[in-house]
Coordinates of C-alpha atoms in Angstrom, one line a residue:
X1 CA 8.6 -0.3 -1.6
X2 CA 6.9 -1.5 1.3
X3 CA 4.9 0.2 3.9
X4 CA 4.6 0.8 7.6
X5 CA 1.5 1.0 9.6
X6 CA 1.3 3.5 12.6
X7 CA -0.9 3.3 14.9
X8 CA -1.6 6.9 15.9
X9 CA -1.9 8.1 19.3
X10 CA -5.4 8.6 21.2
X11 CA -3.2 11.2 23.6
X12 CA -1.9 14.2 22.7
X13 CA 1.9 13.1 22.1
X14 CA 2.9 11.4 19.5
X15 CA 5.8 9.3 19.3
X16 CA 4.6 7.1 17.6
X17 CA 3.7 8.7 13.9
X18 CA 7.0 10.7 15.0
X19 CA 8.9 7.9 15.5
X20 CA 7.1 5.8 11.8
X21 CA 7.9 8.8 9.8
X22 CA 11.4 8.9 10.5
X23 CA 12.2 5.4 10.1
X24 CA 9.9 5.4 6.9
X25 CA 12.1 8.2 5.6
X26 CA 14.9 6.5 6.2
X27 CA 14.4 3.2 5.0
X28 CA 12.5 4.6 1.6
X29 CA 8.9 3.3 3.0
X30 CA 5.7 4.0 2.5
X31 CA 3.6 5.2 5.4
X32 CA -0.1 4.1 6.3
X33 CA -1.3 5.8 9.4
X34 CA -4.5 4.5 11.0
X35 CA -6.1 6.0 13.7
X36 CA -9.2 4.2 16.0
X37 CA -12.1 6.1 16.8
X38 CA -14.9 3.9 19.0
X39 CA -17.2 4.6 21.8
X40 CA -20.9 2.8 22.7
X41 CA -23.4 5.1 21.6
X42 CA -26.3 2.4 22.8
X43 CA -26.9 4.9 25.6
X44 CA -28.2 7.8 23.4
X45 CA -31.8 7.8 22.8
X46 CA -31.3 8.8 19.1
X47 CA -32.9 7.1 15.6
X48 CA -30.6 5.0 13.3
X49 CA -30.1 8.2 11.4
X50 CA -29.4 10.5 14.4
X51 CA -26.3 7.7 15.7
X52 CA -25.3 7.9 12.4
X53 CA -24.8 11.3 11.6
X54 CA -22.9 11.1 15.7
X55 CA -20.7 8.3 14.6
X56 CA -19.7 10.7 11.6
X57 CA -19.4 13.7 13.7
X58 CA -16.7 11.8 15.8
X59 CA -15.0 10.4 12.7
X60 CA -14.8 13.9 10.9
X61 CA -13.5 15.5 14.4
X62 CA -10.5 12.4 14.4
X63 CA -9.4 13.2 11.0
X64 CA -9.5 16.3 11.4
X65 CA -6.8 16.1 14.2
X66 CA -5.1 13.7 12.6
X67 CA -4.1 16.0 8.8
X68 CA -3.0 18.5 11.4
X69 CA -0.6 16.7 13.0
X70 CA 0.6 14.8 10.1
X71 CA 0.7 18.1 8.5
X72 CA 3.5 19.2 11.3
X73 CA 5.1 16.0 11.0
X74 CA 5.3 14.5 7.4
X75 CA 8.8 15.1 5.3
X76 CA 8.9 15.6 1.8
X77 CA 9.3 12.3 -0.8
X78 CA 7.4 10.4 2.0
X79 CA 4.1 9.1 0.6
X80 CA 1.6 9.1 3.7
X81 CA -2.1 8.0 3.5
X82 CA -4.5 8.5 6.4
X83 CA -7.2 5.9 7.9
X84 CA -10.1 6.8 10.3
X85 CA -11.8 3.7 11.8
X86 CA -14.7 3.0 13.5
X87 CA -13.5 0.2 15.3
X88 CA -13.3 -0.9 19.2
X89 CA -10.9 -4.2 18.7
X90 CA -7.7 -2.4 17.6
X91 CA -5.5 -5.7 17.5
X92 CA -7.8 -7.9 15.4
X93 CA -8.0 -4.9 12.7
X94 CA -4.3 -4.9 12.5
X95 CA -4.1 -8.3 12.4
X96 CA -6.1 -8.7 9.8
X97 CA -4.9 -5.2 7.9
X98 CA -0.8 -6.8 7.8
X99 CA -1.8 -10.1 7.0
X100 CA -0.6 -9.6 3.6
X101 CA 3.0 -9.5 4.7
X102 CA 3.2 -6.0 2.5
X103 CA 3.9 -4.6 5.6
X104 CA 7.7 -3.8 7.1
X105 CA 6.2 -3.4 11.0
X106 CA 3.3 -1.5 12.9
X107 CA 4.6 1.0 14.8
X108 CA 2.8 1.7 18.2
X109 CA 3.0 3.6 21.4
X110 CA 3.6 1.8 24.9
X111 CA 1.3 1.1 27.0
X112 CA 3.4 -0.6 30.0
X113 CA 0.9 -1.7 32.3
X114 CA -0.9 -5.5 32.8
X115 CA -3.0 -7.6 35.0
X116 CA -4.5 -10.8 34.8
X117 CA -7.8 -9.7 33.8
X118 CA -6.6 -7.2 31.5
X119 CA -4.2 -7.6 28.3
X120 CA -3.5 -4.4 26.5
X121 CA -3.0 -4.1 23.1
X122 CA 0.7 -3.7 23.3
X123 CA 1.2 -7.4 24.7
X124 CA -1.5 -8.7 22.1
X125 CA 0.4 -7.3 19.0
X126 CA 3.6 -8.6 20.3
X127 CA 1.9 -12.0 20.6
X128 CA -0.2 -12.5 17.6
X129 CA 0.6 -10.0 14.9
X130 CA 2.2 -11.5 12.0
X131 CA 4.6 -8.6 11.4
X132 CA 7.1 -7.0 13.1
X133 CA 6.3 -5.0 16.2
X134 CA 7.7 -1.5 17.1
X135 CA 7.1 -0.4 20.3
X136 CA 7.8 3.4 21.0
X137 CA 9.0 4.4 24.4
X138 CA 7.5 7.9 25.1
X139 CA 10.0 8.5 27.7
X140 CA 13.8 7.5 26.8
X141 CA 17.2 8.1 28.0
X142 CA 19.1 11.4 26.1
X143 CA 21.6 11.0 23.7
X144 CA 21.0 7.3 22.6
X145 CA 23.3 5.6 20.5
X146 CA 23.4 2.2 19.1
X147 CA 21.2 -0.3 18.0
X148 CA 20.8 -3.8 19.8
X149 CA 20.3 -6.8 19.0
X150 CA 19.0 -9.6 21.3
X151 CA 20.2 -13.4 20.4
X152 CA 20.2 -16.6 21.0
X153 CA 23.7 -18.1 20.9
X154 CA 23.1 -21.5 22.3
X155 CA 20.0 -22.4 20.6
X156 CA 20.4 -25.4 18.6
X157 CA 16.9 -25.2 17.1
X158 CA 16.5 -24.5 13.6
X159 CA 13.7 -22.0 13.8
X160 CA 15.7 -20.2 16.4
X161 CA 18.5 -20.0 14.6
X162 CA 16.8 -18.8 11.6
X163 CA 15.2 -16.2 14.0
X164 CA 18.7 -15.4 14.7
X165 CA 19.2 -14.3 11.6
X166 CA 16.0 -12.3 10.8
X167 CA 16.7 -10.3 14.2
X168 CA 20.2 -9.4 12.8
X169 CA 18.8 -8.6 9.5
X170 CA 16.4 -6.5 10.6
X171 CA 18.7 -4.4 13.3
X172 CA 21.4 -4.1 10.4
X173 CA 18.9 -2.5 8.4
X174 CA 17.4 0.1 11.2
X175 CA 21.1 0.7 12.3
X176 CA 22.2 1.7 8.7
X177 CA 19.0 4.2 7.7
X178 CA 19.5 5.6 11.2
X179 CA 23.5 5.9 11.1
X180 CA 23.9 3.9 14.2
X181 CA 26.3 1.3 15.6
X182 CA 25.4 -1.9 15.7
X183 CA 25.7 -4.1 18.8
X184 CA 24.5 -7.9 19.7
X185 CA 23.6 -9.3 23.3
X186 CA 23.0 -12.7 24.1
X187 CA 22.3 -14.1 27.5
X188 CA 23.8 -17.3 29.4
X189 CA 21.2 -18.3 31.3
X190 CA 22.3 -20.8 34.1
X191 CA 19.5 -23.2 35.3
X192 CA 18.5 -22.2 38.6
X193 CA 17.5 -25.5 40.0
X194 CA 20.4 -27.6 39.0
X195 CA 22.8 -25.3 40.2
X196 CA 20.8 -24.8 43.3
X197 CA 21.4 -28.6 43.8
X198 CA 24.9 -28.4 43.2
X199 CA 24.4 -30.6 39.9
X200 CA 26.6 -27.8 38.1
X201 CA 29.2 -24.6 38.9
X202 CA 27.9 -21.6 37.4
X203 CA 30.9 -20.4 36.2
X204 CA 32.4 -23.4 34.3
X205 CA 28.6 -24.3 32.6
X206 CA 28.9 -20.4 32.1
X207 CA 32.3 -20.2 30.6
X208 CA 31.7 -24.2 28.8
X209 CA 28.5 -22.4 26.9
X210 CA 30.3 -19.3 26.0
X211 CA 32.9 -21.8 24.1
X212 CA 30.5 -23.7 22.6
X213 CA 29.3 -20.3 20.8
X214 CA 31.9 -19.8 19.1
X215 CA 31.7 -21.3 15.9
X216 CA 28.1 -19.6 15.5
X217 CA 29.9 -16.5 16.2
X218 CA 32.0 -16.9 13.2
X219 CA 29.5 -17.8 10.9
X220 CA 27.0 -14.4 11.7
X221 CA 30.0 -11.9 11.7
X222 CA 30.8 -13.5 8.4
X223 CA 27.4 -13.8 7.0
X224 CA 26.4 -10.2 7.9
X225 CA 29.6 -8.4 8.0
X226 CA 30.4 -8.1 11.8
X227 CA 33.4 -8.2 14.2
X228 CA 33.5 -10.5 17.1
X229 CA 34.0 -7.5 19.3
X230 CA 30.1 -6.5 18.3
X231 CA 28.8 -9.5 20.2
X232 CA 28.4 -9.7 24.1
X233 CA 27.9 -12.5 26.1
X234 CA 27.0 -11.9 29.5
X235 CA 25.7 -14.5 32.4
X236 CA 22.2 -14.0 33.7
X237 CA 17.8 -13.6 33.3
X238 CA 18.0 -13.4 29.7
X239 CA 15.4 -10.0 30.3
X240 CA 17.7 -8.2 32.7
X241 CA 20.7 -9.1 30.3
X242 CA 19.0 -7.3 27.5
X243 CA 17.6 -4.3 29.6
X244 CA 21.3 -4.0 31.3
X245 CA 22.9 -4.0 27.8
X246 CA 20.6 -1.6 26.7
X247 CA 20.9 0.8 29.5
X248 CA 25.0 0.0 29.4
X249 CA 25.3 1.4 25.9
X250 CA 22.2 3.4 25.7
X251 CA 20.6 2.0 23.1
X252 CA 18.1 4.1 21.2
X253 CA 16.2 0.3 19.6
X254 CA 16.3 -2.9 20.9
X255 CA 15.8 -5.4 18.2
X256 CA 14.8 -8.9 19.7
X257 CA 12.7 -12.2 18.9
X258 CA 9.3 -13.2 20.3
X259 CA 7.9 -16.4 20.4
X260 CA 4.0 -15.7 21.7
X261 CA 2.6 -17.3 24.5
X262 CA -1.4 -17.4 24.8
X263 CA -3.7 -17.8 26.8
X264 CA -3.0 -18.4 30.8
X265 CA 0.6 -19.8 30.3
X266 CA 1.0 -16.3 28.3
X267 CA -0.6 -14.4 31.1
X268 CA 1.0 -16.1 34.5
X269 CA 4.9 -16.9 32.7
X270 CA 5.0 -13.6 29.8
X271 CA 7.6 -13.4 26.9
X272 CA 10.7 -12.2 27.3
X273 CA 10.3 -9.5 24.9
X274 CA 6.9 -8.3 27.0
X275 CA 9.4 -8.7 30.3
X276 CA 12.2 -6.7 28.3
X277 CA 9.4 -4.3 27.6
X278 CA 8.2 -3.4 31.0
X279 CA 11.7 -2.9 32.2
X280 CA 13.4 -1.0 29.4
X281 CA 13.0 3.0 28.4
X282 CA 13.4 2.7 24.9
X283 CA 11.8 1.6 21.8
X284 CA 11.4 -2.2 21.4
X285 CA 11.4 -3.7 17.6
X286 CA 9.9 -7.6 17.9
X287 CA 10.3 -10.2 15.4
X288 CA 8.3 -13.1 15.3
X289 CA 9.4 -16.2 13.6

């Protein structure tokens, strides 16, 4: 059986342990929930002892909180164990905590906002943490439906392809324990600048590309039990493909690949799945390779 790790909400809300538990219920997983308390206590004029004893105070007051929600919230035959940490770097802890690979994904709360100077811990995870990534939307469209799965059809790269695969894995397994349809995007994305200089048509490259997709078609609805009519291909931004699709069909999880950028090329050019995230109300499952 393996686990999942929430991160628990600093706010009030919290759709993200509601959000872990239900998935962990339905896919027969154990639950971990941690939940971060930090703040600079350099200011006080207090001993060694007397910071202590505050530190503690602040801890006991989180955990506190914490068995009262989970109290409202846990299901029976879900096993469910409770962290409290002193800790102000909330990515490197759960980067080090899944590093194991015993977990199934950390589950998180968005935070949808970014600037140069500031990277928050939603884009961080999504960049650097070795398991998969489950961003919950707090605010989502009613009566979602399916789950969706973003692809690369025209890849020809063989870690792509495999990351094909583990996206499609993944999403068959979420859509199953949640009794949802399954559905599968993947964009055609026409280069800007050659067609700009009238070096290709749109339309053919397009509808030549689609073609060319179909023998990999074949192979996934054969290897995981699909029908052709499960897979859209649709021209465009391979982002605003996804986050149309997803608002198209309502989907209640988007399940996509991320390859992570760092550094300034990460910060000025983004990933499409933190693009996909920015744009889309509803929860966002990444994969990394």
């Amino acid at each position: 059986m393996t686990k999942i790790l929430i991160v628990a909400d600093n706010r009030k809300r919290c759709a993200a342990t509601t959000r872990g538990l239900e998935l962990a219920r339905r896919l027969g997983c154990k639950v971990e929930v941690v939940a971060f308390v930090w703040t600079s206590l350099k200011a006080l004029e207090l001993s060694a002892a007397e910071r202590a004893e505050c530190k503690q105070r602040l801890l006991n007051e989180r955990e506190r909180e914490m068995e009262e929600r989970l109290a409202k919230l846990r299901s029976d035959g879900i096993k469910v164990s409770l962290k409290i940490i002193w800790e102000k770097d909330l990515v490197s802890w759960v980067k080090r905590r899944v590093a194991g690979g015993k977990y199934r994904m950390v589950v998180k709360s968005g935070r949808r906002t970014e600037s140069l100077t500031h990277t928050p811990s939603d884009w961080q995870l999504l960049r650097e943490c070795p398991a998969p990534v489950l961003i919950v939307a707090e605010e989502k469209w009613g009566q979602t439906e399916p789950v969706l799965a973003a692809i690369d059809l025209g890849t020809r790269s063989k870690d792509k392809l495999r990351l094909n695969r583990q996206v499609i894995e993944q999403a068959s397994a979420v859509a199953g324990a949640l009794d949802a349809g399954l559905k599968l995007i993947c964009a055609v994305e026409v280069p800007r600048l050659l067609a700009e200089l009238d070096m290709l048509e749109p339309a053919t490259y397009a509808k030549e590309l689609k073609q060319s997709m179909a023998p990999e078609i074949n192979s996934l609805a054969a290897e995981f039990g699909l029908s052709r009519s499960d897979f859209v291909i649709k021209r465009g931004p391979v982002a605003k493909v996804i986050t149309s699709e997803a608002a198209r069909v309502r989907a209640q999880l988007v399940v996509m690949g991320t390859v992570g950028r760092r550094g300034v090329k990460a910060r000025l050019l983004g990933n499409t799945a933190e693009s996909v995230l920015e744009l889309l109300r509803t929860d966002v499952l990444a994969i990394k390779p």
